[in-house]
Amino acid sequence: MTDSLNLSEDCQNRDVLNIDCFGANPNLVDNSPAIQDTINYCVANNHSKVVITGKKQYTLSSPIVIKSNVQLEIDPTVTLIIKGNFRVFELQKDASISGGTIEIVDNSFNSSVIFLSGAEQIEIHNHTTISNINIINRTTTYQGIAIHLYCEKAWDFISFFKASSLQITNFHTAIYLKTEKLLNINTPCWINANSFHSIFIDGCQYGIEIVGNGELPYEISGNIFTGIQVQCRSQTKKVIRCSGAYNIFEGVIWDTYRMDAPPLVIEFSSTSHHNYLFSNQLATSILDRGQYNRCTSPHEESLQVYPPLALGTAHLVGNQDDILVNANVRYAVRQLSGKAPYGGNINNCFNLLDEQSVNYLDVPSSQPVVIELDFSNQPIKMLNCMGIYFGWNESPSRILIEYQQSLNGPWTVAKNVPFNAGNTVISEARADMLYKIKLTLSGYTQEHKRFRINRIFARSSLQHGSSWLSTTGGTLYGDLELQKGKVVTMVSPNGTKWKVSINDQGQIITSKL
């Protein structure tokens, strides 16, 4: 113990043990032994709390075991610097760790930051917890596991463990649950009924990975992940991979367009079943090889379909009136000039999903982005209004909207905003026949120098929108999928109604109503 810390007010209270009183010092190359000595003293003398306080950085170069009934509490102002490749903290049953920041700075690190072994046989009524920790890999290797639960042999199990309020950045895997394959049903292992809440995952190659089975003898089931926020980066490969059963995932996945790999961000294996996923992802982003897994999204919930609102009124409630839905597949949409997008593409502006946008960075007024929509082959009748909405605080400062009312005719200015400060621009442009729209955008309104186009929309007084199917007929752009038990009813020329359905062999069946 150094003289500067050998003071009664620092070390006299043995109910709460400060690691500095056991030789820890920010100048040491390895403070792990001092922390372990504090924990061991705590256990030997029937105390329960170890604290790391102050605005300091401590280097750890060897593993630490947080023993049963010991709480390790770290001030938010404390940073633990990890140098080397080793399992940083292992928690025994009824141990806990909270607070502070853990930073990996060694390129060789490829281990686990916080590890729980099923050999501890953690079950209901335990106090094993992790909370309020920032876990960051500062290297560019994207290796290691932040939170690791592992069952290796018979009668290993982890249940009712709790993790909350964690921020995990740039690891190979943020949260990894694994049970080794066992064959004897009479000697099983399992990771069941654990809770993960308010977890923020940024830039990890894999977010949540569950490797096991849906039932004994090596079961992973009933684990709950709520309030999950995942930021995708170029190195992100999958956000969720699951081989278990009855697990619940609820959260939001951001910016999948940044991924280098194809954005199949969620995968359920062939051994998975009865898992529940609620996210902002479409079915096209989910690979489900399992059985009875339920995946829902705000974009794909069953909603009642209503006809457009009163003609002549510039409403876009429910997107049902938008005549530019899927414009990229119905018309000629292209960028004529200006910088290429740094993220996304122009087609994303017509698919109703805000997070699938087109993004530009630092566009000068001398070289604006110019986007053209050409309807010459199918002119739009009675244009009523048109507009653009941008990402929050991601708008260009200069906006010019023009349109043509005849083939190769002059351009008419619909809206000219040289000093834009808003996130949405709507123009009450009127055209009997609309042949082209041209958007000229440049500048930025915030210091980050970027603007993001979420949606380009328009409305006609005569043409229906294209995000719904009119009962009077028309073209549906996209797939029409009916739930099990629902059928299509068709009317023959003589007025007879027929029910049309399909069997498991793909055969169409008709029956008279």
Coordinates of C-alpha atoms in Angstrom, one line a residue:
M1 CA 0.0 0.0 0.0
T2 CA 1.4 3.4 -1.0
D3 CA 1.8 6.1 1.6
S4 CA -0.6 8.4 -0.3
L5 CA -3.4 5.9 0.0
N6 CA -2.6 4.6 3.5
L7 CA -5.1 7.0 5.1
S8 CA -7.8 6.1 7.5
E9 CA -10.5 7.9 5.5
D10 CA -9.5 5.9 2.4
C11 CA -9.1 2.4 3.8
Q12 CA -10.6 2.2 7.3
N13 CA -14.0 1.1 6.1
R14 CA -13.6 -2.7 5.5
D15 CA -17.2 -3.2 4.6
V16 CA -16.6 -1.5 1.3
L17 CA -13.2 -2.3 -0.1
N18 CA -11.3 0.0 -2.4
I19 CA -8.8 -1.6 -4.7
D20 CA -6.3 1.2 -4.1
C21 CA -6.0 0.0 -0.5
F22 CA -4.7 -3.3 -1.8
G23 CA -2.0 -1.9 -4.1
A24 CA -3.9 -0.9 -7.2
N25 CA -2.3 2.2 -8.9
P26 CA -2.9 3.8 -12.3
N27 CA 0.9 3.6 -12.9
L28 CA 1.1 -0.2 -12.7
V29 CA 1.3 -2.3 -15.8
D30 CA -1.1 -4.8 -14.3
N31 CA -3.7 -4.0 -11.6
S32 CA -5.4 -7.4 -11.9
P33 CA -3.5 -8.9 -8.9
A34 CA -4.6 -6.0 -6.7
I35 CA -8.2 -6.4 -7.7
Q36 CA -8.1 -10.1 -7.2
D37 CA -6.5 -9.6 -3.7
T38 CA -9.3 -7.2 -2.8
I39 CA -11.9 -9.8 -3.9
N40 CA -10.2 -12.6 -2.0
Y41 CA -10.0 -10.5 1.1
C42 CA -13.7 -9.7 0.7
V43 CA -14.6 -13.4 0.6
A44 CA -12.3 -14.4 3.5
N45 CA -13.7 -11.7 5.8
N46 CA -17.4 -12.1 4.9
H47 CA -17.6 -8.7 3.1
S48 CA -19.5 -8.2 -0.1
K49 CA -18.5 -5.0 -2.0
V50 CA -15.3 -4.0 -3.9
V51 CA -15.2 -0.5 -5.4
I52 CA -13.1 1.2 -8.0
T53 CA -13.5 5.0 -7.7
G54 CA -12.2 8.3 -9.0
K55 CA -11.5 9.6 -12.5
K56 CA -8.7 7.1 -13.3
Q57 CA -7.4 4.5 -15.7
Y58 CA -6.2 1.1 -14.6
T59 CA -4.3 -1.4 -16.8
L60 CA -5.3 -5.0 -16.5
S61 CA -3.0 -7.7 -18.0
S62 CA -4.3 -10.9 -16.4
P63 CA -7.7 -12.5 -15.6
I64 CA -9.9 -11.8 -12.6
V65 CA -12.5 -14.0 -11.0
I66 CA -15.3 -12.2 -9.2
K67 CA -16.2 -14.7 -6.6
S68 CA -19.6 -15.6 -5.2
N69 CA -21.5 -12.9 -3.2
V70 CA -19.0 -10.2 -4.3
Q71 CA -20.2 -7.0 -6.0
L72 CA -17.6 -5.2 -8.0
E73 CA -18.8 -1.6 -8.4
I74 CA -16.9 0.7 -10.8
D75 CA -17.4 4.5 -11.0
P76 CA -18.6 5.8 -14.4
T77 CA -15.4 7.8 -14.5
V78 CA -13.2 4.8 -14.3
T79 CA -11.7 3.1 -17.4
L80 CA -10.1 -0.3 -17.3
I81 CA -7.5 -0.8 -20.1
I82 CA -7.1 -4.4 -21.2
K83 CA -3.6 -5.4 -22.6
G84 CA -3.1 -9.0 -23.7
N85 CA -5.3 -11.9 -24.7
F86 CA -7.1 -13.4 -21.7
R87 CA -10.6 -13.8 -20.2
V88 CA -10.9 -10.5 -18.4
F89 CA -13.7 -11.1 -15.8
E90 CA -15.3 -14.5 -14.9
L91 CA -18.4 -14.2 -12.7
Q92 CA -19.2 -16.9 -10.2
K93 CA -22.7 -17.6 -9.0
D94 CA -24.2 -14.5 -7.2
A95 CA -21.4 -12.3 -8.3
S96 CA -22.0 -8.9 -10.0
I97 CA -20.1 -6.2 -11.9
S98 CA -21.5 -2.8 -12.7
G99 CA -20.3 0.6 -14.0
G100 CA -17.3 2.0 -15.7
T101 CA -15.7 1.4 -19.1
I102 CA -13.7 -1.6 -20.2
E103 CA -11.5 -0.9 -23.2
I104 CA -9.6 -3.4 -25.3
V105 CA -6.5 -1.8 -26.8
D106 CA -4.4 -4.9 -27.8
N107 CA -4.7 -6.3 -31.3
S108 CA -4.0 -9.8 -30.0
F109 CA -7.2 -9.9 -27.9
N110 CA -9.6 -12.7 -29.0
S111 CA -11.1 -13.8 -25.7
S112 CA -14.1 -12.9 -23.6
V113 CA -14.5 -9.7 -21.6
I114 CA -17.2 -11.0 -19.1
F115 CA -17.6 -14.8 -18.9
L116 CA -20.1 -17.0 -17.1
S117 CA -19.7 -20.8 -16.8
G118 CA -22.6 -23.2 -16.5
A119 CA -20.4 -25.1 -14.0
E120 CA -21.5 -22.5 -11.5
Q121 CA -25.1 -23.9 -11.9
I122 CA -26.7 -20.5 -11.8
E123 CA -30.5 -20.8 -11.2
I124 CA -33.5 -19.0 -9.9
H125 CA -33.2 -16.6 -7.0
N126 CA -29.6 -15.8 -7.9
H127 CA -28.0 -12.3 -7.8
T128 CA -25.7 -12.7 -10.7
T129 CA -25.9 -9.5 -12.7
I130 CA -24.0 -7.2 -15.2
S131 CA -25.1 -3.6 -15.6
N132 CA -24.2 -0.1 -16.7
I133 CA -20.9 -0.9 -18.4
N134 CA -19.4 0.3 -21.6
I135 CA -17.4 -2.5 -23.3
I136 CA -15.3 -1.2 -26.2
N137 CA -12.8 -2.8 -28.5
R138 CA -10.6 0.1 -29.6
T139 CA -8.7 -2.0 -32.2
T140 CA -9.8 -2.6 -35.8
T141 CA -9.5 -6.4 -35.5
Y142 CA -13.2 -6.7 -34.4
Q143 CA -12.3 -9.8 -32.4
G144 CA -13.3 -11.2 -29.0
I145 CA -16.6 -11.7 -27.2
A146 CA -18.1 -9.0 -24.9
I147 CA -20.6 -11.2 -22.9
H148 CA -20.1 -14.9 -23.0
L149 CA -22.4 -17.6 -21.4
Y150 CA -21.1 -21.1 -21.8
C151 CA -22.1 -24.7 -20.8
E152 CA -19.6 -27.4 -21.6
K153 CA -20.6 -30.6 -19.8
A154 CA -23.5 -32.4 -18.1
W155 CA -25.4 -30.5 -15.5
D156 CA -23.9 -27.2 -16.4
F157 CA -26.6 -24.6 -16.5
I158 CA -27.2 -20.8 -16.4
S159 CA -30.7 -19.5 -15.7
F160 CA -32.3 -16.3 -14.5
F161 CA -29.1 -14.3 -15.0
K162 CA -29.7 -10.6 -15.7
A163 CA -27.8 -8.1 -17.9
S164 CA -28.9 -4.5 -18.4
S165 CA -27.8 -1.1 -19.7
L166 CA -24.7 -2.2 -21.6
Q167 CA -23.0 -0.5 -24.6
I168 CA -20.9 -2.9 -26.6
T169 CA -18.7 -1.7 -29.5
N170 CA -16.6 -3.4 -32.2
F171 CA -16.3 -7.0 -31.1
H172 CA -16.6 -10.2 -33.1
T173 CA -19.7 -11.1 -31.1
A174 CA -21.5 -8.8 -28.6
I175 CA -23.5 -11.5 -26.7
Y176 CA -22.7 -15.2 -27.2
L177 CA -24.6 -18.0 -25.6
K178 CA -23.4 -21.6 -26.3
T179 CA -24.2 -25.1 -25.1
E180 CA -21.8 -27.9 -26.2
K181 CA -23.6 -30.7 -28.0
L182 CA -24.5 -33.5 -25.5
L183 CA -26.2 -36.7 -26.4
N184 CA -27.5 -38.2 -23.2
I185 CA -30.9 -36.7 -22.3
N186 CA -30.4 -37.9 -18.7
T187 CA -27.3 -35.7 -18.3
P188 CA -28.2 -32.4 -20.0
C189 CA -27.0 -28.8 -19.9
W190 CA -28.9 -25.6 -20.6
I191 CA -28.9 -21.8 -20.8
N192 CA -32.5 -20.8 -20.2
A193 CA -34.6 -18.0 -18.9
N194 CA -32.0 -15.2 -18.9
S195 CA -32.8 -11.6 -19.4
F196 CA -30.9 -8.9 -21.4
H197 CA -32.4 -5.4 -21.3
S198 CA -31.3 -2.1 -22.8
I199 CA -28.3 -3.3 -24.7
F200 CA -26.7 -1.0 -27.3
I201 CA -24.5 -2.8 -29.9
D202 CA -22.4 -0.9 -32.3
G203 CA -20.1 -2.2 -35.1
C204 CA -19.9 -5.8 -33.9
Q205 CA -19.5 -8.5 -36.6
Y206 CA -22.3 -10.5 -34.8
G207 CA -24.7 -9.0 -32.4
I208 CA -26.5 -11.8 -30.5
E209 CA -25.5 -15.4 -31.2
I210 CA -27.2 -18.4 -29.7
V211 CA -25.5 -21.7 -30.5
G212 CA -27.3 -24.8 -29.0
N213 CA -30.5 -26.6 -29.4
G214 CA -34.2 -26.0 -28.9
E215 CA -34.6 -28.7 -26.3
L216 CA -32.5 -30.9 -24.0
P217 CA -29.9 -32.3 -23.7
Y218 CA -28.1 -29.1 -24.7
E219 CA -30.9 -26.5 -24.6
I220 CA -30.9 -22.8 -25.1
S221 CA -34.5 -21.4 -24.7
G222 CA -36.6 -18.8 -23.1
N223 CA -34.0 -16.0 -23.1
I224 CA -35.3 -12.5 -23.5
F225 CA -33.6 -9.6 -25.3
T226 CA -35.6 -6.4 -25.0
G227 CA -34.8 -2.8 -25.7
I228 CA -32.0 -3.9 -28.1
Q229 CA -30.5 -1.2 -30.3
V230 CA -28.0 -2.3 -33.0
Q231 CA -25.9 0.1 -35.2
C232 CA -24.7 -1.7 -38.3
R233 CA -21.3 -0.9 -39.8
S234 CA -19.4 -2.2 -42.8
Q235 CA -17.9 -5.1 -40.8
T236 CA -21.4 -6.2 -39.5
K237 CA -22.3 -9.7 -40.8
K238 CA -25.3 -10.7 -38.8
V239 CA -27.2 -9.0 -36.0
I240 CA -29.0 -12.1 -34.7
R241 CA -28.1 -15.8 -35.2
C242 CA -30.3 -18.2 -33.3
S243 CA -30.4 -22.0 -32.9
G244 CA -32.6 -22.3 -29.8
A245 CA -36.3 -22.1 -29.0
Y246 CA -38.8 -19.8 -27.3
N247 CA -36.3 -16.9 -27.2
I248 CA -37.7 -13.4 -27.6
F249 CA -35.9 -10.6 -29.5
E250 CA -37.2 -7.0 -29.5
G251 CA -35.3 -4.1 -30.8
V252 CA -34.3 -1.8 -33.6
I253 CA -31.6 -2.4 -36.2
W254 CA -30.1 0.7 -37.8
D255 CA -28.5 1.4 -41.2
T256 CA -28.2 -2.1 -42.7
Y257 CA -27.2 -0.4 -46.0
R258 CA -23.7 0.2 -44.4
M259 CA -23.1 -3.6 -44.3
D260 CA -20.6 -4.9 -46.8
A261 CA -22.2 -8.3 -46.7
P262 CA -25.8 -8.8 -48.1
P263 CA -28.2 -7.5 -45.5
L264 CA -29.7 -10.8 -44.4
V265 CA -29.2 -9.5 -40.9
I266 CA -31.2 -12.1 -38.9
E267 CA -30.9 -15.9 -39.2
F268 CA -32.8 -18.7 -37.5
S269 CA -31.2 -22.1 -38.0
S270 CA -32.9 -25.4 -39.0
T271 CA -32.9 -26.5 -35.3
S272 CA -34.6 -23.3 -34.1
H273 CA -38.3 -23.2 -33.3
H274 CA -41.0 -21.0 -31.6
N275 CA -38.7 -17.9 -31.3
Y276 CA -40.3 -14.5 -31.4
L277 CA -38.8 -11.5 -33.2
F278 CA -40.2 -8.0 -33.2
S279 CA -37.9 -5.5 -35.1
N280 CA -38.0 -2.9 -37.9
Q281 CA -36.7 -5.4 -40.4
L282 CA -38.6 -6.8 -43.4
A283 CA -39.0 -10.5 -44.1
T284 CA -36.4 -10.0 -46.9
S285 CA -33.8 -9.3 -44.3
I286 CA -34.5 -12.5 -42.3
L287 CA -33.4 -16.0 -43.1
D288 CA -35.6 -18.5 -41.3
R289 CA -34.8 -22.2 -41.7
G290 CA -36.6 -23.2 -38.5
Q291 CA -40.1 -24.0 -37.6
Y292 CA -42.9 -21.9 -36.0
N293 CA -40.6 -18.8 -35.6
R294 CA -42.7 -15.7 -35.6
C295 CA -41.2 -12.5 -37.0
T296 CA -43.2 -9.2 -37.0
S297 CA -42.4 -5.7 -38.1
P298 CA -44.3 -2.4 -38.0
H299 CA -44.0 -2.5 -41.8
E300 CA -45.7 -5.9 -42.1
E301 CA -48.5 -5.9 -39.6
S302 CA -52.0 -6.5 -40.8
L303 CA -53.6 -3.1 -41.4
Q304 CA -57.0 -2.2 -42.8
V305 CA -56.8 -0.7 -46.3
Y306 CA -58.8 2.5 -47.0
P307 CA -59.3 4.3 -50.3
P308 CA -57.6 7.6 -50.8
L309 CA -58.9 10.7 -49.1
A310 CA -61.0 13.4 -50.8
L311 CA -59.6 14.5 -54.1
G312 CA -57.9 17.8 -54.2
T313 CA -56.6 17.5 -50.6
A314 CA -52.9 17.1 -50.1
H315 CA -53.0 14.3 -47.6
L316 CA -50.7 11.3 -47.5
V317 CA -52.2 9.4 -44.6
G318 CA -51.0 5.8 -44.6
N319 CA -49.1 6.4 -47.8
Q320 CA -52.1 5.2 -49.8
D321 CA -52.3 8.4 -51.9
D322 CA -48.6 8.4 -52.9
I323 CA -48.3 8.0 -56.7
L324 CA -44.5 7.6 -56.5
V325 CA -44.5 4.4 -54.5
N326 CA -42.1 2.0 -56.4
A327 CA -41.5 4.8 -59.0
N328 CA -38.0 3.2 -59.6
V329 CA -39.7 0.1 -61.1
R330 CA -42.4 2.0 -63.0
Y331 CA -40.6 5.0 -64.4
A332 CA -37.1 6.2 -65.3
V333 CA -35.4 7.5 -62.1
R334 CA -31.8 8.6 -62.2
Q335 CA -29.2 11.0 -60.8
L336 CA -28.0 13.3 -63.6
S337 CA -25.1 14.9 -61.9
G338 CA -23.4 15.7 -58.6
K339 CA -21.6 13.6 -56.0
A340 CA -22.4 9.9 -55.7
P341 CA -24.2 8.9 -52.5
Y342 CA -22.0 7.8 -49.7
G343 CA -24.7 5.4 -48.5
G344 CA -27.9 3.9 -49.9
N345 CA -29.3 4.6 -53.4
I346 CA -32.1 6.6 -55.0
N347 CA -34.4 3.7 -55.3
N348 CA -34.7 3.7 -51.5
C349 CA -36.7 6.9 -51.7
F350 CA -39.8 5.2 -53.1
N351 CA -40.2 2.1 -50.8
L352 CA -41.9 3.7 -47.8
L353 CA -39.1 2.8 -45.3
D354 CA -37.3 5.7 -43.7
E355 CA -34.2 3.8 -42.8
Q356 CA -33.6 2.8 -46.4
S357 CA -32.6 6.2 -47.8
V358 CA -30.0 7.8 -50.0
N359 CA -27.3 9.8 -48.2
Y360 CA -25.0 12.6 -49.5
L361 CA -22.0 14.3 -47.9
D362 CA -20.7 17.8 -48.3
V363 CA -22.4 18.7 -51.6
P364 CA -21.3 22.2 -52.9
S365 CA -23.7 24.6 -54.6
S366 CA -21.4 24.6 -57.6
Q367 CA -21.9 20.9 -58.1
P368 CA -25.4 20.1 -56.8
V369 CA -27.0 16.7 -56.8
V370 CA -29.6 16.6 -59.7
I371 CA -32.2 13.8 -59.7
E372 CA -34.7 13.3 -62.5
L373 CA -37.9 11.3 -62.5
D374 CA -39.1 10.7 -66.1
F375 CA -42.8 9.8 -66.7
S376 CA -42.7 10.4 -70.5
N377 CA -43.9 6.8 -71.3
Q378 CA -46.7 7.0 -68.8
P379 CA -47.5 10.7 -68.0
I380 CA -49.1 11.4 -64.7
K381 CA -52.5 13.0 -64.9
M382 CA -53.5 16.0 -62.7
L383 CA -50.6 16.3 -60.5
N384 CA -51.8 17.8 -57.2
C385 CA -48.7 18.2 -55.0
M386 CA -45.2 16.8 -54.7
G387 CA -42.5 16.9 -52.1
I388 CA -39.4 15.5 -50.3
Y389 CA -38.8 14.7 -46.7
F390 CA -35.3 14.3 -45.3
G391 CA -33.7 12.7 -42.2
W392 CA -34.1 14.6 -39.0
N393 CA -31.5 17.4 -39.1
E394 CA -30.1 16.0 -42.3
S395 CA -31.4 18.4 -44.9
P396 CA -29.8 20.3 -47.8
S397 CA -29.8 24.1 -47.4
R398 CA -30.7 24.7 -51.1
I399 CA -33.6 23.0 -52.8
L400 CA -35.0 23.5 -56.3
I401 CA -38.0 21.5 -57.6
E402 CA -39.0 21.8 -61.3
Y403 CA -41.3 19.9 -63.6
Q404 CA -42.2 19.5 -67.2
Q405 CA -45.9 19.6 -68.4
S406 CA -45.2 18.6 -72.0
L407 CA -42.7 16.2 -73.8
N408 CA -39.4 18.1 -73.9
G409 CA -41.1 21.2 -72.9
P410 CA -39.8 24.1 -70.6
W411 CA -39.1 23.5 -67.0
T412 CA -41.5 25.1 -64.5
V413 CA -40.3 26.0 -61.0
A414 CA -42.5 24.4 -58.4
K415 CA -40.4 25.3 -55.4
N416 CA -37.2 27.2 -54.8
V417 CA -35.8 27.2 -51.3
P418 CA -32.4 28.9 -51.2
F419 CA -32.2 28.9 -47.4
N420 CA -33.8 25.7 -46.2
A421 CA -34.0 25.0 -42.5
G422 CA -36.7 22.3 -42.4
N423 CA -36.9 18.5 -42.8
T424 CA -39.8 18.4 -45.3
V425 CA -40.6 20.4 -48.4
I426 CA -44.0 20.2 -50.1
S427 CA -44.8 22.0 -53.3
E428 CA -48.4 22.6 -54.5
A429 CA -47.3 22.0 -58.1
R430 CA -50.3 21.6 -60.5
A431 CA -50.0 19.9 -63.9
D432 CA -52.6 18.5 -66.2
M433 CA -50.0 16.1 -67.6
L434 CA -46.7 15.6 -65.7
Y435 CA -43.8 14.4 -67.9
K436 CA -40.8 15.0 -65.6
I437 CA -39.7 16.1 -62.2
K438 CA -36.2 17.5 -61.5
L439 CA -34.7 18.0 -58.0
T440 CA -31.6 20.1 -57.5
L441 CA -30.1 19.8 -54.0
S442 CA -26.9 21.1 -52.4
G443 CA -25.4 22.4 -49.1
Y444 CA -26.3 21.2 -45.6
T445 CA -28.0 22.6 -42.5
Q446 CA -25.8 21.0 -39.8
E447 CA -22.1 20.8 -39.1
H448 CA -21.9 17.1 -40.1
K449 CA -22.3 18.3 -43.7
R450 CA -24.7 15.6 -44.8
F451 CA -28.2 15.3 -46.1
R452 CA -30.4 12.2 -46.3
I453 CA -33.5 11.8 -48.5
N454 CA -36.0 9.5 -46.9
R455 CA -38.8 9.9 -49.4
I456 CA -39.8 11.6 -52.6
F457 CA -43.6 11.6 -52.9
A458 CA -46.5 13.1 -55.0
R459 CA -50.2 13.0 -55.3
S460 CA -52.6 13.1 -58.3
S461 CA -56.3 14.2 -58.4
L462 CA -57.1 11.4 -60.9
Q463 CA -54.6 8.6 -60.3
H464 CA -54.7 6.3 -57.3
G465 CA -51.7 5.7 -55.1
S466 CA -49.7 2.6 -55.6
S467 CA -49.2 1.3 -52.0
W468 CA -52.7 -0.2 -52.0
L469 CA -54.8 -2.3 -54.3
S470 CA -58.0 -0.7 -55.5
T471 CA -61.1 -2.8 -55.6
T472 CA -61.8 -1.4 -59.1
G473 CA -58.6 -3.1 -60.3
G474 CA -55.1 -2.0 -61.1
T475 CA -51.5 -3.2 -60.7
L476 CA -50.1 -4.3 -57.3
Y477 CA -46.3 -3.6 -57.1
G478 CA -45.0 -6.3 -54.7
D479 CA -46.1 -9.7 -53.3
L480 CA -49.7 -10.4 -52.1
E481 CA -49.5 -13.0 -49.4
L482 CA -52.6 -14.3 -47.6
Q483 CA -52.5 -15.9 -44.2
K484 CA -53.3 -19.6 -43.7
G485 CA -57.1 -20.1 -43.9
K486 CA -57.7 -17.0 -46.0
V487 CA -58.7 -17.3 -49.6
V488 CA -59.3 -15.3 -52.8
T489 CA -62.9 -14.9 -54.0
M490 CA -63.5 -14.4 -57.7
V491 CA -66.7 -13.7 -59.7
S492 CA -67.2 -15.5 -63.1
P493 CA -68.9 -13.7 -66.0
N494 CA -72.3 -15.1 -65.1
G495 CA -72.0 -13.7 -61.6
T496 CA -71.1 -16.9 -59.8
K497 CA -68.7 -16.6 -56.9
W498 CA -65.8 -19.0 -56.6
K499 CA -63.4 -19.6 -53.7
V500 CA -59.8 -20.0 -54.9
S501 CA -57.2 -21.7 -52.6
I502 CA -54.0 -23.7 -52.8
N503 CA -53.0 -27.0 -51.2
D504 CA -49.6 -28.2 -49.9
Q505 CA -48.7 -29.6 -53.3
G506 CA -49.1 -26.2 -55.0
Q507 CA -52.3 -27.2 -56.7
I508 CA -55.0 -24.5 -57.2
I509 CA -58.4 -25.5 -55.9
T510 CA -61.7 -23.8 -56.8
S511 CA -65.0 -24.3 -55.0
K512 CA -68.4 -22.7 -55.8
L513 CA -69.9 -20.4 -53.1

